[in-house]
Amino acid sequence: MPVIAVIGAQWGDEGKGKVVDLLAKEAKIIVRFSGGDNAGHTVVNRYGEFKLHLVPAGIFSLQAICIIGNGVVINPNALIAEIDQLNQRGVDTSRLFISDRAHLIMPYHILLDGLEEELRGGKALGTTRKGIGPAFADKVARLGIRTGDLLDKEVLLERLRFILNHKNAILTKVYGVSPLSEDDIYSQYCQYGERLAPYIRETTIMLEEALNRGEPVLLEGAQGTLLDPDFGTYPYTTSSSPLAGGGCLGAGLGPIKINQVLGVFKAYCTRVGSGPMPTELTDETGNLIREQGHEYGTTTGRPRRCGWFDAIAAKFSTRINGFTRAAITRLDVLDTLPSLKICVGYKLDEHTIDYFPANVTALGRCQPIYEELPGWQVPISDIRQYDQLPLQARQYLARLEELISCPTGLISVGMRREQTIMKMPIL
Ligand code: IMP
């Protein structure tokens, strides 16, 4: 039985939450493998509407085990609040586990995220200010504290004392702000430790056992490919890899175990935060897409930048993830538009190019070359069969499929779980 990675193929917010919620009923284990509470996965199902930031979107499945993998950075306060909220609304979290190798977001990470953004001034990255970048930087600098450290108060104190000295020097001497109190952080994190202890495990064994039993596993990505620190619009990226390859590292799984890589694409493009986006629309059409699609950040509430589907970026995304299937989401948002554009090339200075440049200055100068297709101008949210979609919608999807270069498995035509057209089996 397969391991399937569900990957954001654009700049995040593609609708991975809904796709994972939908596929979770077939899966035995769902592992969130990257990012932190910068993510916001919206799920609308029989329990209501949820905005999940850390807990895998598979939590609503009655039989699935949900793991927050080692590749995630965890703000314990945010996680406890999310668990409490789920429990209050009748969702069982007893099948949730946290890798003991996952790093913790500490109060100085959140503080430094804001201070660093302010220091960047006009070149601010537009981060979510959740401390994600500083937490991943500390992981690599070997200055991190992990969830497993919460289980031993002496280890926690020793680690915190050593690291906080260093952080307080930066806070006071570089940024001129007050130092943080060791006592306050220690007692707070001891409380978090007591609360989270039942969830913290060596999770790779659980995964291995499930695979040995042939049980289906879902790897739940966060953010999107074009925010990857290697392949995204660097430095306007996040700090962990949202790619399928990141799924192996962030869950603790060998690469040849992944059988299926599902790329989740919106039927248009959005981006939140700074950095180039060649097909961005700053006109009425962009506003219309934003309002029709309620394109405001799940985590920060910021308006998302909206634009036409960028097939150059999409092809790049397929190449570096190895998508075996695509999910096209939010097709219904385009219902009222008389015509639709797809970017099929970039004009960069005097040249026409068909690749996604690494250099953000060059990408910022790229002018999209568009193909135009007719819109369908009828509501499609109640349609459940592919062949019942209007001809123009099928033509649009067929062109996307051709450009993305992998078959479409699923089309989403609304927020709710059932507002989905299964074109081809995924699991
Ligand atoms: P950070 O991940 O908070 O450091 O933010 C870095 C960049 O990634 C910013 O442009 C954010 O807006 C963007 N970003 C982070 N998480 C998400 C997400 O879940 N969806 C969309 N954009 C995100």
Coordinates of C-alpha atoms and ligand atoms in Angstrom, one line a residue:
M1 CA 0.0 0.0 0.0
P2 CA 1.3 3.4 -0.9
V3 CA 3.1 6.3 0.8
I4 CA 1.7 9.5 -0.7
A5 CA 3.2 12.9 -0.3
V6 CA 0.8 15.8 -0.5
I7 CA 2.8 18.8 -1.6
G8 CA 2.0 22.5 -2.1
A9 CA 3.0 23.2 -5.7
Q10 CA 2.9 27.0 -5.7
W11 CA 3.4 29.6 -2.9
G12 CA 1.4 27.8 -0.2
D13 CA -2.3 28.0 0.6
E14 CA -3.2 25.7 -2.3
G15 CA -5.8 23.7 -0.3
K16 CA -3.6 20.9 1.1
G17 CA -5.7 20.8 4.2
K18 CA -8.8 19.8 2.3
V19 CA -7.0 17.3 0.2
V20 CA -5.4 15.6 3.3
D21 CA -8.7 15.6 5.1
L22 CA -10.2 13.9 2.1
L23 CA -7.5 11.3 1.6
A24 CA -7.1 10.7 5.3
K25 CA -10.0 8.2 5.5
E26 CA -7.9 5.8 3.5
A27 CA -4.6 6.3 5.4
K28 CA -3.3 4.7 8.6
I29 CA -0.7 7.4 9.4
I30 CA -0.6 11.0 8.5
V31 CA 2.7 12.9 9.1
R32 CA 3.1 16.6 9.0
F33 CA 6.8 17.0 8.0
S34 CA 7.8 20.7 7.7
G35 CA 7.1 24.3 8.7
G36 CA 5.5 25.2 11.9
D37 CA 2.5 27.3 13.0
N38 CA 3.1 29.6 10.0
A39 CA 1.0 27.2 8.1
G40 CA -2.8 27.4 8.2
H41 CA -4.6 24.3 6.8
T42 CA -8.4 24.9 6.5
V43 CA -10.6 21.9 6.8
V44 CA -14.4 22.0 6.5
N45 CA -16.1 18.7 7.4
R46 CA -18.9 17.3 9.5
Y47 CA -17.2 18.7 12.7
G48 CA -17.3 22.3 11.3
E49 CA -14.6 24.6 9.9
F50 CA -11.1 24.3 11.4
K51 CA -7.9 26.3 10.8
L52 CA -5.1 23.9 11.7
H53 CA -1.6 25.2 12.2
L54 CA 0.3 22.3 13.6
V55 CA -2.0 19.3 14.0
P56 CA -2.1 17.2 10.8
A57 CA -5.3 17.7 8.8
G58 CA -5.9 13.9 9.1
I59 CA -6.9 14.3 12.8
F60 CA -10.6 14.0 11.8
S61 CA -10.1 10.5 10.5
L62 CA -11.3 8.0 13.1
Q63 CA -8.6 5.4 12.5
A64 CA -5.6 7.4 11.5
I65 CA -2.6 8.1 13.7
C66 CA -1.3 11.7 13.3
I67 CA 2.3 12.6 13.7
I68 CA 4.0 15.9 13.9
G69 CA 7.3 14.9 12.5
N70 CA 10.9 15.9 13.4
G71 CA 10.9 18.4 10.5
V72 CA 8.4 20.6 12.1
V73 CA 9.2 23.4 14.6
I74 CA 6.7 23.5 17.3
N75 CA 5.4 26.4 19.3
P76 CA 4.1 24.4 22.3
N77 CA 1.7 27.2 23.4
A78 CA 0.1 27.2 19.9
L79 CA 0.0 23.4 19.8
I80 CA -1.7 23.1 23.2
A81 CA -4.3 25.8 22.2
E82 CA -5.0 23.8 19.0
I83 CA -5.4 20.5 20.9
D84 CA -7.7 22.1 23.4
Q85 CA -9.8 23.7 20.7
L86 CA -10.1 20.4 18.8
N87 CA -11.1 18.6 22.0
Q88 CA -13.7 21.2 22.9
R89 CA -15.3 20.7 19.5
G90 CA -15.5 17.0 19.9
V91 CA -12.4 15.9 18.0
D92 CA -10.4 13.1 19.6
T93 CA -6.6 13.8 19.7
S94 CA -5.6 10.6 21.5
R95 CA -4.0 9.4 18.2
L96 CA -1.8 12.4 17.9
F97 CA 2.0 12.0 18.4
I98 CA 4.9 14.4 18.3
S99 CA 8.4 13.4 17.3
D100 CA 10.9 13.8 20.1
R101 CA 13.3 15.2 17.6
A102 CA 11.1 18.1 16.5
H103 CA 12.6 21.5 17.5
L104 CA 10.7 24.0 19.8
I105 CA 9.9 27.6 19.0
M106 CA 11.1 29.6 22.0
P107 CA 10.0 33.1 23.0
Y108 CA 13.3 34.6 21.7
H109 CA 12.6 33.1 18.2
I110 CA 9.3 35.0 18.0
L111 CA 10.9 38.2 19.3
L112 CA 13.9 37.9 16.9
D113 CA 11.6 37.2 13.9
G114 CA 9.9 40.6 14.5
L115 CA 13.2 42.4 15.2
E116 CA 14.9 41.0 12.2
E117 CA 12.0 41.9 9.9
E118 CA 12.1 45.5 11.3
L119 CA 15.8 45.7 10.7
R120 CA 15.3 44.7 7.1
G121 CA 13.0 47.7 6.6
G122 CA 12.0 48.0 2.9
K123 CA 13.5 44.6 2.2
A124 CA 11.4 42.8 4.9
L125 CA 10.5 39.2 3.8
G126 CA 6.9 39.5 5.1
T127 CA 7.3 36.6 7.4
T128 CA 4.4 35.4 9.6
R129 CA 6.5 36.5 12.6
K130 CA 5.9 33.2 14.3
G131 CA 9.6 32.6 15.0
I132 CA 9.9 30.0 12.2
G133 CA 13.1 31.4 10.5
P134 CA 15.0 31.9 13.8
A135 CA 14.0 28.4 15.1
F136 CA 15.2 26.7 11.9
A137 CA 18.4 28.8 12.0
D138 CA 19.1 27.6 15.6
K139 CA 18.4 24.0 14.6
V140 CA 21.2 24.2 12.0
A141 CA 23.4 26.3 14.3
R142 CA 23.0 23.5 16.9
L143 CA 21.4 25.9 19.3
G144 CA 18.0 24.3 19.3
I145 CA 15.9 22.8 22.0
R146 CA 13.8 19.8 21.0
T147 CA 10.5 18.4 22.3
G148 CA 12.4 15.4 23.8
D149 CA 14.3 17.9 26.0
L150 CA 11.0 18.8 27.6
L151 CA 10.9 15.3 29.1
D152 CA 14.0 15.9 31.3
K153 CA 13.8 19.1 33.4
E154 CA 17.5 19.1 34.2
V155 CA 18.5 18.8 30.5
L156 CA 16.0 21.5 29.7
L157 CA 17.4 23.9 32.2
E158 CA 21.0 23.2 31.2
R159 CA 20.2 23.7 27.5
L160 CA 18.1 26.8 28.1
R161 CA 20.7 28.4 30.3
F162 CA 23.4 28.0 27.7
I163 CA 21.3 29.2 24.8
L164 CA 19.6 32.0 26.5
N165 CA 22.9 33.6 27.5
H166 CA 23.7 33.8 23.8
K167 CA 20.3 35.0 22.8
N168 CA 20.1 37.7 25.6
A169 CA 23.5 39.0 24.4
I170 CA 22.0 39.4 20.9
L171 CA 18.8 40.9 22.2
T172 CA 20.5 43.5 24.4
K173 CA 23.7 44.3 22.5
V174 CA 22.5 44.1 18.9
Y175 CA 18.9 45.1 19.2
G176 CA 19.0 47.1 22.5
V177 CA 15.9 45.4 23.9
S178 CA 15.4 43.9 27.4
P179 CA 16.8 40.4 28.1
L180 CA 14.4 37.5 28.6
S181 CA 14.0 35.8 32.0
E182 CA 15.4 32.3 32.3
D183 CA 13.1 31.6 35.2
D184 CA 10.0 32.6 33.3
I185 CA 10.8 30.6 30.2
Y186 CA 11.9 27.6 32.2
S187 CA 8.8 27.4 34.3
Q188 CA 6.6 28.0 31.3
Y189 CA 8.3 25.3 29.2
C190 CA 8.2 22.8 32.2
Q191 CA 4.5 23.3 32.2
Y192 CA 4.3 22.7 28.4
G193 CA 6.5 19.6 28.9
E194 CA 4.1 18.1 31.5
R195 CA 1.1 18.8 29.2
L196 CA 2.7 17.5 26.0
A197 CA 4.6 14.5 27.5
P198 CA 1.9 11.9 26.6
Y199 CA 2.2 12.9 22.9
I200 CA 6.1 12.9 22.6
R201 CA 7.5 9.7 21.0
E202 CA 10.2 8.2 18.9
T203 CA 7.9 8.3 15.8
T204 CA 10.0 6.7 13.2
I205 CA 9.4 3.3 14.7
M206 CA 5.6 3.8 14.4
L207 CA 6.1 4.7 10.8
E208 CA 8.3 1.7 10.0
E209 CA 5.9 -0.6 11.7
A210 CA 3.0 0.8 9.6
L211 CA 5.0 0.4 6.4
N212 CA 5.9 -3.2 7.4
R213 CA 2.2 -3.9 7.8
G214 CA 1.6 -2.4 4.3
E215 CA -0.6 0.4 5.7
P216 CA -1.1 3.6 3.7
V217 CA 0.8 6.6 4.9
L218 CA 0.2 10.3 4.0
L219 CA 2.9 12.9 4.2
E220 CA 1.4 16.3 4.7
G221 CA 3.4 19.2 3.4
A222 CA 3.2 22.7 4.5
Q223 CA 3.7 26.0 2.6
G224 CA 4.6 25.6 -1.1
T225 CA 7.4 24.6 -3.4
L226 CA 8.1 28.2 -4.5
L227 CA 8.8 29.0 -0.8
D228 CA 11.5 26.3 -0.6
P229 CA 14.8 27.8 0.7
D230 CA 16.7 26.1 -2.1
F231 CA 14.4 26.3 -5.1
G232 CA 12.0 29.0 -4.1
T233 CA 12.3 32.8 -4.6
Y234 CA 15.3 33.1 -2.2
P235 CA 15.6 35.0 0.1
Y236 CA 11.8 35.5 0.0
T237 CA 11.2 32.0 1.1
T238 CA 10.4 30.1 4.3
S239 CA 13.1 28.1 6.2
S240 CA 12.2 24.4 5.8
S241 CA 11.7 22.4 2.6
P242 CA 8.1 22.0 1.5
L243 CA 9.2 19.6 -1.3
A244 CA 8.5 15.9 -1.5
G245 CA 12.2 15.4 -0.7
G246 CA 11.6 17.3 2.5
G247 CA 9.0 14.7 3.3
C248 CA 11.7 12.0 3.7
L249 CA 13.8 14.1 6.0
G250 CA 11.0 15.6 8.0
A251 CA 9.2 12.3 8.7
G252 CA 12.2 9.9 8.9
L253 CA 11.5 7.8 5.8
G254 CA 13.7 6.5 2.9
P255 CA 13.1 8.2 -0.5
I256 CA 12.2 5.0 -2.3
K257 CA 9.3 4.5 0.2
I258 CA 7.3 7.3 -1.4
N259 CA 5.1 5.9 -4.2
Q260 CA 3.0 8.8 -5.1
V261 CA 3.6 12.6 -5.1
L262 CA 0.5 14.6 -5.3
G263 CA 1.1 18.3 -6.3
V264 CA -1.7 20.6 -5.1
F265 CA -2.2 23.5 -7.4
K266 CA -4.7 26.3 -7.2
A267 CA -6.4 27.0 -10.5
Y268 CA -4.8 30.4 -10.3
C269 CA -1.9 31.7 -8.2
T270 CA -1.7 33.5 -4.8
R271 CA 1.2 34.6 -2.7
V272 CA 1.4 36.2 0.7
G273 CA 4.4 38.1 1.8
S274 CA 7.1 39.8 -0.2
G275 CA 9.0 38.6 -3.3
P276 CA 8.4 38.3 -7.1
M277 CA 5.2 36.8 -8.5
P278 CA 5.2 37.3 -12.3
T279 CA 1.5 36.8 -12.9
E280 CA 0.3 39.0 -10.0
L281 CA -2.8 41.1 -10.9
T282 CA -3.1 44.5 -9.2
D283 CA -6.3 45.3 -11.1
E284 CA -10.0 44.6 -10.7
T285 CA -9.6 41.0 -11.8
G286 CA -7.1 40.4 -9.0
N287 CA -9.5 42.0 -6.5
L288 CA -12.3 39.8 -7.8
I289 CA -10.3 36.6 -7.4
R290 CA -9.4 37.7 -3.9
E291 CA -13.0 38.4 -2.9
Q292 CA -14.4 35.3 -4.6
G293 CA -11.7 33.1 -3.1
H294 CA -11.6 34.7 0.3
E295 CA -7.9 35.0 -0.3
Y296 CA -6.8 36.3 3.1
G297 CA -4.1 34.5 5.1
T298 CA -5.3 31.8 7.4
T299 CA -2.6 32.5 9.9
T300 CA -2.0 36.3 9.6
G301 CA -5.2 37.5 7.9
R302 CA -3.1 39.4 5.4
P303 CA -4.7 39.9 1.9
R304 CA -3.1 37.4 -0.5
R305 CA -1.7 38.6 -3.8
C306 CA -3.7 37.0 -6.6
G307 CA -2.8 36.3 -10.2
W308 CA -3.2 34.0 -13.2
F309 CA -2.0 30.5 -13.3
D310 CA 1.8 30.4 -13.9
A311 CA 2.6 27.3 -15.9
I312 CA 6.3 28.1 -16.0
A313 CA 6.4 28.0 -12.2
A314 CA 4.1 24.9 -12.3
K315 CA 6.4 22.9 -14.6
F316 CA 9.4 23.8 -12.4
S317 CA 7.4 22.5 -9.4
T318 CA 6.6 19.2 -11.1
R319 CA 10.3 18.8 -12.1
I320 CA 11.7 19.3 -8.6
N321 CA 9.1 17.3 -6.8
G322 CA 8.4 14.5 -9.3
F323 CA 4.7 14.9 -9.2
T324 CA 2.8 11.7 -10.2
R325 CA -0.6 13.4 -9.9
A326 CA -2.0 16.9 -9.6
A327 CA -4.9 18.2 -7.6
I328 CA -6.4 21.4 -9.0
T329 CA -8.2 23.3 -6.3
R330 CA -10.5 26.4 -6.2
L331 CA -11.7 26.0 -9.8
D332 CA -15.1 27.4 -8.7
V333 CA -13.4 30.8 -7.8
L334 CA -13.0 31.4 -11.5
D335 CA -16.7 30.8 -12.3
T336 CA -17.7 34.4 -13.1
L337 CA -14.7 35.3 -15.3
P338 CA -15.4 35.8 -19.0
S339 CA -11.9 34.7 -20.0
L340 CA -8.9 33.2 -18.3
K341 CA -5.2 33.6 -18.8
I342 CA -2.4 31.1 -18.3
C343 CA 1.2 32.2 -18.3
V344 CA 3.2 30.0 -20.8
G345 CA 6.5 31.9 -21.0
Y346 CA 8.4 34.8 -19.6
K347 CA 9.8 37.8 -21.4
L348 CA 13.1 38.6 -19.7
D349 CA 14.6 41.8 -21.1
E350 CA 14.9 40.9 -24.8
H351 CA 14.6 37.2 -24.4
T352 CA 11.7 34.8 -24.2
I353 CA 12.4 32.1 -21.6
D354 CA 10.6 29.0 -20.5
Y355 CA 12.2 28.3 -17.1
F356 CA 11.9 29.8 -13.6
P357 CA 15.0 31.9 -12.9
A358 CA 16.9 31.3 -9.7
N359 CA 17.6 35.0 -9.3
V360 CA 14.8 37.0 -7.8
T361 CA 15.9 40.2 -9.5
A362 CA 15.6 38.5 -12.9
L363 CA 12.3 36.9 -11.9
G364 CA 11.0 40.3 -10.8
R365 CA 11.8 41.6 -14.4
C366 CA 10.0 38.7 -16.1
Q367 CA 6.8 39.7 -18.0
P368 CA 4.3 36.9 -18.4
I369 CA 3.4 35.7 -21.9
Y370 CA -0.2 34.6 -21.7
E371 CA -2.5 32.3 -23.5
E372 CA -6.2 33.2 -23.2
L373 CA -9.1 30.7 -22.9
P374 CA -12.8 31.4 -22.6
G375 CA -14.4 31.2 -19.1
W376 CA -17.5 29.0 -18.3
Q377 CA -19.5 31.6 -16.4
V378 CA -21.8 29.2 -14.6
P379 CA -21.5 27.9 -11.0
I380 CA -19.7 24.5 -10.8
S381 CA -19.6 23.9 -7.0
D382 CA -22.4 21.3 -7.2
I383 CA -20.8 19.3 -9.9
R384 CA -19.3 15.9 -8.8
Q385 CA -18.5 14.3 -12.2
Y386 CA -15.7 15.5 -14.5
D387 CA -17.7 15.1 -17.7
Q388 CA -20.5 17.3 -16.3
L389 CA -18.2 20.3 -16.0
P390 CA -18.9 22.9 -18.7
L391 CA -16.8 22.4 -21.9
Q392 CA -14.7 25.6 -21.2
A393 CA -13.8 24.3 -17.7
R394 CA -12.7 21.0 -19.1
Q395 CA -10.7 22.8 -21.8
Y396 CA -9.0 25.0 -19.1
L397 CA -8.2 21.9 -16.9
A398 CA -6.9 20.0 -19.9
R399 CA -4.5 22.8 -20.8
L400 CA -3.3 23.0 -17.2
E401 CA -2.8 19.3 -17.1
E402 CA -0.7 19.4 -20.3
L403 CA 1.4 22.3 -19.0
I404 CA 1.9 20.9 -15.5
S405 CA 3.0 17.7 -17.2
C406 CA 1.2 15.2 -15.0
P407 CA -2.3 13.7 -14.8
T408 CA -5.0 15.4 -12.7
G409 CA -6.4 13.1 -10.0
L410 CA -8.7 15.4 -8.2
I411 CA -10.5 18.7 -8.8
S412 CA -11.8 20.8 -5.9
V413 CA -14.9 23.0 -6.6
G414 CA -15.6 24.3 -3.0
M415 CA -14.4 24.3 0.6
R416 CA -16.4 21.4 1.8
R417 CA -15.0 17.8 1.7
E418 CA -17.7 16.6 -0.7
Q419 CA -17.2 19.4 -3.2
T420 CA -14.7 17.4 -5.0
I421 CA -14.4 15.7 -8.4
M422 CA -12.3 12.5 -8.4
K423 CA -11.0 12.2 -11.9
M424 CA -8.5 9.4 -11.3
P425 CA -7.8 7.3 -8.2
I426 CA -5.1 8.7 -6.0
L427 CA -4.6 6.1 -3.2
Ligands
IMP1 P1 7.9 32.5 7.6 O1 7.7 31.1 7.1 O2 7.0 32.9 8.6 O3 9.4 32.7 7.9 O4 7.6 33.4 6.3 C1 8.4 33.4 5.1 C2 7.6 33.6 3.9 O5 6.8 32.4 3.7 C3 6.6 34.8 4.0 O6 6.5 35.3 2.6 C4 5.3 34.1 4.4 O7 4.2 34.9 4.0 C5 5.4 32.8 3.7 N1 4.6 31.7 4.3 C6 4.9 31.1 5.4 N2 4.0 30.1 5.7 C7 3.1 30.2 4.7 C8 1.9 29.5 4.5 O8 1.5 28.6 5.2 N3 1.2 29.9 3.3 C9 1.6 30.9 2.5 N4 2.7 31.6 2.7 C10 3.5 31.2 3.8

